[in-house]
Coordinates of N, CA and C in Angstrom, one line a residue:
X16 N 34.1 -13.5 -0.8 CA 32.8 -13.6 -0.1 C 31.6 -12.4 -0.4
X17 N 30.6 -13.2 -0.9 CA 29.5 -12.9 -1.4 C 28.7 -12.1 0.0
X18 N 28.3 -10.9 -0.5 CA 27.3 -10.0 0.6 C 26.2 -10.2 0.3
X19 N 25.4 -10.6 1.4 CA 24.0 -10.9 1.3 C 23.1 -9.8 1.7
X20 N 22.1 -9.6 0.7 CA 21.1 -8.5 1.2 C 19.9 -8.8 1.5
X21 N 19.4 -8.3 2.6 CA 18.0 -8.7 3.0 C 17.0 -7.9 2.5
X22 N 15.8 -8.4 2.1 CA 14.6 -7.3 1.3 C 14.1 -6.9 2.5
X23 N 13.2 -5.7 2.3 CA 12.4 -5.1 3.1 C 11.0 -6.5 3.2
X24 N 11.0 -7.1 2.4 CA 9.8 -8.3 2.3 C 10.4 -9.4 3.2
X25 N 11.5 -9.5 3.4 CA 12.3 -10.5 4.3 C 12.5 -9.7 5.9
X26 N 12.8 -8.6 6.0 CA 12.8 -8.0 7.2 C 11.5 -8.0 7.8
X27 N 10.4 -7.8 7.2 CA 9.1 -7.5 8.0 C 8.6 -9.1 8.3
X28 N 8.9 -9.8 7.8 CA 8.3 -11.3 8.0 C 7.8 -11.9 6.8
X29 N 7.9 -11.6 5.4 CA 7.5 -12.1 4.3 C 6.3 -12.3 4.0
X30 N 5.4 -13.1 3.5 CA 4.2 -13.3 3.1 C 3.3 -13.0 4.1
X31 N 3.4 -13.5 5.4 CA 2.5 -13.7 6.6 C 2.2 -12.1 6.8
X32 N 3.5 -11.3 6.6 CA 3.5 -9.9 7.3 C 2.8 -9.0 6.2
X33 N 3.0 -9.3 5.0 CA 2.3 -8.3 4.0 C 0.9 -8.9 4.0
X34 N 0.8 -10.1 4.1 CA -0.8 -10.2 4.1 C -1.6 -9.5 5.3
X35 N -0.9 -9.5 6.6 CA -1.4 -9.1 8.0 C -1.8 -7.4 7.3
X36 N -0.5 -6.8 7.0 CA -0.5 -5.3 6.7 C -1.7 -5.0 5.7
X37 N -1.9 -5.6 4.9 CA -2.9 -5.5 3.8 C -4.4 -5.7 4.4
X38 N -4.7 -6.6 5.3 CA -5.8 -7.2 5.8 C -6.1 -5.8 7.0
X39 N -5.1 -5.4 7.7 CA -5.2 -4.5 8.7 C -5.6 -3.3 8.0
X40 N -4.7 -2.8 6.8 CA -5.2 -1.4 5.9 C -6.6 -1.3 5.6
X41 N -6.9 -2.7 4.9 CA -8.4 -2.5 4.6 C -9.5 -2.8 5.7
X42 N -9.1 -3.0 6.8 CA -9.7 -3.3 7.9 C -10.3 -1.6 8.4
X43 N -8.8 -1.0 8.6 CA -8.8 0.3 9.1 C -9.8 1.2 8.3
X44 N -9.4 0.9 6.8 CA -10.1 2.1 5.7 C -11.5 1.9 5.8
X45 N -12.3 0.4 6.2 CA -13.6 0.4 6.0 C -14.1 0.7 7.4
X46 N -13.4 1.0 8.4 CA -14.0 1.0 9.8 C -14.0 2.6 10.5
X47 N -12.6 3.3 9.9 CA -12.5 4.6 10.6 C -12.9 5.6 9.8
X48 N -13.8 6.7 10.4 CA -14.5 7.6 9.8 C -13.5 8.5 9.2
X49 N -12.3 8.7 9.6 CA -11.2 9.6 8.9 C -10.9 9.2 7.4
X50 N -11.1 7.9 7.0 CA -10.8 7.3 5.9 C -12.0 7.0 5.0
X51 N -13.1 7.7 5.3 CA -14.4 7.6 4.6 C -14.4 8.0 2.9
X52 N -13.4 8.9 2.5 CA -13.6 9.2 1.3 C -12.6 8.3 0.6
X53 N -11.5 7.8 1.3 CA -10.5 6.6 0.7 C -11.6 5.6 0.6
X54 N -12.4 5.0 1.3 CA -13.5 3.8 1.4 C -14.1 3.9 0.1
X55 N -14.7 5.3 0.2 CA -16.0 5.5 -1.0 C -15.5 5.5 -2.4
X56 N -14.0 5.4 -2.6 CA -13.2 5.0 -3.8 C -13.2 3.6 -4.4
X57 N -13.4 2.8 -3.1 CA -13.3 1.2 -3.5 C -14.6 0.4 -3.7
X58 N -14.6 -0.4 -4.3 CA -16.0 -1.2 -4.4 C -16.3 -1.8 -2.9
X59 N -17.6 -2.0 -3.0 CA -18.5 -2.6 -1.6 C -17.4 -3.8 -1.0
X60 N -17.0 -4.7 -2.4 CA -16.3 -6.0 -1.7 C -14.8 -5.7 -1.7
X61 N -14.2 -5.4 -0.7 CA -12.6 -5.1 -0.8 C -11.8 -6.1 -1.2
X62 N -12.2 -7.3 -1.0 CA -11.1 -8.8 -1.5 C -10.1 -8.1 -2.6
X63 N -11.0 -8.2 -3.5 CA -10.0 -7.7 -4.9 C -8.9 -7.1 -4.6
X64 N -9.5 -5.7 -4.0 CA -8.6 -4.4 -3.8 C -7.6 -5.1 -3.1
X65 N -7.8 -5.9 -1.8 CA -6.7 -6.2 -0.9 C -6.0 -7.3 -1.4
X66 N -6.2 -8.1 -2.4 CA -5.4 -9.0 -3.0 C -4.8 -8.5 -4.1
X67 N -4.9 -7.3 -4.6 CA -4.1 -6.6 -5.6 C -2.7 -5.8 -5.0
X68 N -3.3 -5.2 -3.8 CA -2.5 -4.5 -3.2 C -1.4 -5.6 -2.2
X69 N -1.8 -6.6 -2.2 CA -0.7 -7.6 -1.4 C 0.0 -8.2 -2.5
X70 N -0.5 -8.5 -3.8 CA 0.3 -8.9 -4.6 C 1.7 -8.0 -5.3
X71 N 0.8 -6.4 -5.4 CA 2.0 -5.4 -5.8 C 3.1 -5.2 -4.6
X72 N 2.7 -5.2 -3.2 CA 3.7 -4.9 -2.1 C 4.7 -6.4 -2.0
X73 N 4.1 -7.4 -2.4 CA 4.9 -8.3 -2.1 C 6.3 -8.0 -3.3
X74 N 5.8 -7.9 -4.3 CA 6.7 -7.2 -5.3 C 7.7 -6.0 -4.8
X75 N 7.2 -5.2 -4.6 CA 7.5 -3.8 -4.2 C 8.5 -4.1 -3.2
X76 N 8.3 -5.0 -2.3 CA 9.3 -5.1 -1.0 C 10.4 -5.9 -1.2
X77 N 10.3 -6.5 -2.4 CA 11.6 -7.4 -2.9 C 11.4 -9.0 -2.7
X78 N 10.0 -9.1 -2.3 CA 9.5 -10.5 -2.6 C 8.8 -11.0 -4.0
X79 N 8.3 -12.1 -3.6 CA 7.8 -12.6 -5.1 C 7.1 -11.4 -6.0
X80 N 7.1 -11.4 -7.3 CA 6.6 -10.4 -7.7 C 5.2 -10.7 -8.6
X81 N 4.3 -11.1 -7.5 CA 3.0 -11.4 -8.0 C 2.1 -10.8 -9.0
X82 N 2.1 -9.3 -8.6 CA 1.5 -8.6 -9.4 C 1.7 -8.4 -10.8
X83 N 3.2 -8.8 -11.2 CA 3.4 -8.6 -12.8 C 3.2 -9.8 -13.3
X84 N 3.6 -11.1 -12.3 CA 3.4 -12.2 -12.8 C 1.6 -12.3 -13.6
X85 N 0.6 -11.7 -12.5 CA -0.7 -11.9 -12.8 C -0.9 -10.9 -13.9
X86 N -0.6 -9.6 -14.0 CA -1.6 -8.4 -14.5 C -0.3 -7.6 -15.5
X87 N 0.8 -8.3 -15.2 CA 2.0 -7.6 -16.1 C 2.5 -6.3 -15.2
X88 N 3.1 -5.5 -15.8 CA 3.7 -4.1 -15.5 C 2.3 -3.2 -14.4
X89 N 2.8 -3.1 -13.2 CA 2.1 -2.1 -12.6 C 1.3 -1.2 -13.1
X90 N 1.9 -0.4 -13.8 CA 1.1 1.1 -14.3 C 0.3 1.6 -13.3
X91 N 1.0 2.1 -12.2 CA 0.2 2.5 -11.0 C -0.6 3.6 -11.5
X92 N 0.2 4.5 -12.1 CA -0.7 5.8 -12.0 C -1.7 5.9 -13.3
X93 N -1.6 4.9 -14.3 CA -2.6 4.7 -15.2 C -3.7 3.9 -14.8
X94 N -3.4 2.7 -13.8 CA -4.4 2.0 -13.3 C -5.3 3.0 -12.1
X95 N -4.7 4.1 -11.5 CA -5.6 4.9 -10.7 C -5.9 6.2 -11.4
X96 N -6.1 6.3 -12.8 CA -6.5 7.5 -13.4 C -7.8 7.6 -13.3
X97 N -8.8 6.8 -13.3 CA -10.3 6.6 -12.9 C -10.5 7.1 -11.9
X98 N -9.6 7.3 -10.8 CA -10.2 7.9 -9.5 C -9.7 9.3 -9.5
X99 N -10.7 10.1 -8.9 CA -9.9 11.1 -8.5 C -9.0 11.5 -7.2
X100 N -7.9 11.6 -7.4 CA -6.8 11.5 -6.2 C -6.2 12.7 -6.0
X101 N -6.6 13.5 -4.8 CA -6.0 14.8 -4.7 C -5.1 14.5 -3.4
X102 N -4.7 15.8 -2.6 CA -4.0 15.8 -1.4 C -4.7 14.9 -0.3
X103 N -6.1 15.1 -0.3 CA -7.0 14.6 1.0 C -7.0 12.6 0.4
X104 N -7.0 12.3 -0.6 CA -7.1 10.9 -0.5 C -5.6 10.7 -0.4
X105 N -4.7 11.1 -0.9 CA -3.3 10.8 -0.8 C -2.9 10.6 0.8
X106 N -3.4 11.8 1.3 CA -2.9 11.8 3.1 C -3.6 10.7 3.5
X107 N -5.1 10.3 3.4 CA -5.8 9.2 4.0 C -5.1 8.0 3.5
X108 N -4.9 7.7 2.5 CA -4.2 6.3 2.0 C -2.8 6.5 3.0
X109 N -1.9 7.2 3.0 CA -0.6 7.0 3.8 C -0.8 7.2 5.1
X110 N -1.7 7.7 5.8 CA -2.2 7.6 7.3 C -2.8 6.4 7.7
X111 N -3.8 6.0 6.7 CA -4.2 4.5 6.8 C -3.1 3.4 6.9
X112 N -2.2 3.5 5.9 CA -1.3 2.8 5.7 C 0.0 2.8 7.0
X113 N 0.2 4.1 7.6 CA 0.9 4.3 8.7 C 0.1 3.4 9.9
X114 N -1.2 3.6 10.2 CA -1.7 2.9 11.2 C -1.7 1.7 11.2
X115 N -2.0 1.1 9.7 CA -1.7 -0.3 9.8 C -0.2 -1.1 10.4
X116 N 0.3 -0.3 9.6 CA 2.1 -0.7 9.8 C 2.2 -0.6 11.4
X117 N 2.0 0.4 12.1 CA 1.8 0.2 13.5 C 1.1 -0.7 14.2
X118 N 0.0 -1.0 13.6 CA -0.9 -1.8 14.4 C -0.3 -3.2 14.4
X119 N 0.2 -3.8 13.1 CA 0.6 -5.0 13.0 C 2.2 -5.4 13.6
X120 N 2.5 -4.1 14.3 CA 4.0 -4.3 14.9 C 5.4 -4.0 14.1
X121 N 5.2 -3.3 12.9 CA 6.3 -3.4 12.2 C 7.4 -2.5 13.2
X122 N 8.7 -2.8 12.9 CA 9.9 -2.0 13.8 C 9.6 -0.7 13.4
X123 N 10.1 0.5 14.2 CA 10.2 1.7 13.9 C 10.6 2.2 12.9
X124 N 11.8 1.5 12.5 CA 13.1 1.9 11.7 C 12.5 1.7 10.1
X125 N 11.6 0.4 10.2 CA 11.4 0.1 8.7 C 9.8 0.7 8.4
X126 N 9.1 1.1 9.5 CA 7.9 2.0 9.2 C 8.3 3.2 8.6
X127 N 9.5 3.7 9.4 CA 9.8 5.4 8.4 C 10.3 5.1 7.1
X128 N 11.0 4.0 7.1 CA 11.5 4.2 5.6 C 10.3 4.0 4.6
X129 N 9.5 2.7 5.1 CA 8.2 2.5 4.2 C 7.5 3.8 4.0
X130 N 7.2 4.6 5.3 CA 6.3 5.4 5.1 C 6.7 6.7 4.0
X131 N 8.1 6.7 4.0 CA 8.6 7.7 3.0 C 8.3 7.3 1.6
X132 N 8.4 6.0 1.5 CA 8.3 5.3 0.1 C 6.9 5.5 -0.1
X133 N 6.1 5.0 1.0 CA 4.8 5.0 0.3 C 4.1 6.3 0.2
X134 N 4.4 7.3 1.0 CA 4.2 8.9 0.6 C 4.5 9.1 -0.7
X135 N 5.8 8.9 -1.0 CA 6.5 9.4 -2.4 C 5.4 8.7 -3.5
X136 N 5.0 7.2 -3.7 CA 4.3 6.7 -4.4 C 2.8 7.1 -4.6
X137 N 2.1 7.4 -3.2 CA 1.0 8.0 -3.1 C 0.9 9.5 -4.1
X138 N 1.8 10.2 -3.8 CA 1.8 11.5 -4.2 C 2.1 11.5 -5.7
X139 N 2.8 10.6 -6.0 CA 2.7 10.1 -7.6 C 1.5 9.6 -8.2
X140 N 0.4 9.2 -7.4 CA -0.9 9.1 -7.8 C -1.7 10.2 -8.0
X141 N -1.5 11.2 -7.5 CA -2.5 12.4 -7.3 C -2.6 12.7 -8.9
X142 N -4.1 13.1 -9.6 CA -4.0 13.4 -10.7 C -5.1 14.8 -10.8
X143 N -5.3 15.1 -9.6 CA -6.1 16.5 -9.9 C -5.7 17.4 -8.4
X144 N -5.6 18.8 -8.5 CA -5.0 19.5 -7.5 C -6.0 19.4 -6.1
X145 N -5.4 19.8 -5.1 CA -6.4 19.8 -4.0 C -6.7 18.6 -3.2

């Protein structure tokens, strides 16, 4: 008997849930004053950033590997090098994602696991002290 594994992508609701998460993340980033430094690092039009995050998270959560199919290996650290990312930027990104996950109603257990993974990934993006 084969054991079936359910991906995070499937657990949270697939494409629709990942899309809602990305929409809410960028909506919060654009409107909540505590994320102003994070917002300032992004272009005026957030659609391209939103689409790239959606494609990345799709594969990262175990769904279709859309980012890799379109852009190749994510090379996250390299792609983020042009931006000065320190503790403040990391913490704003993680806090914004935590709010977005809560706002779209993700299960608390899944939020906890994802938050740990998001923090680890965001911390890896740091390229300056402070």
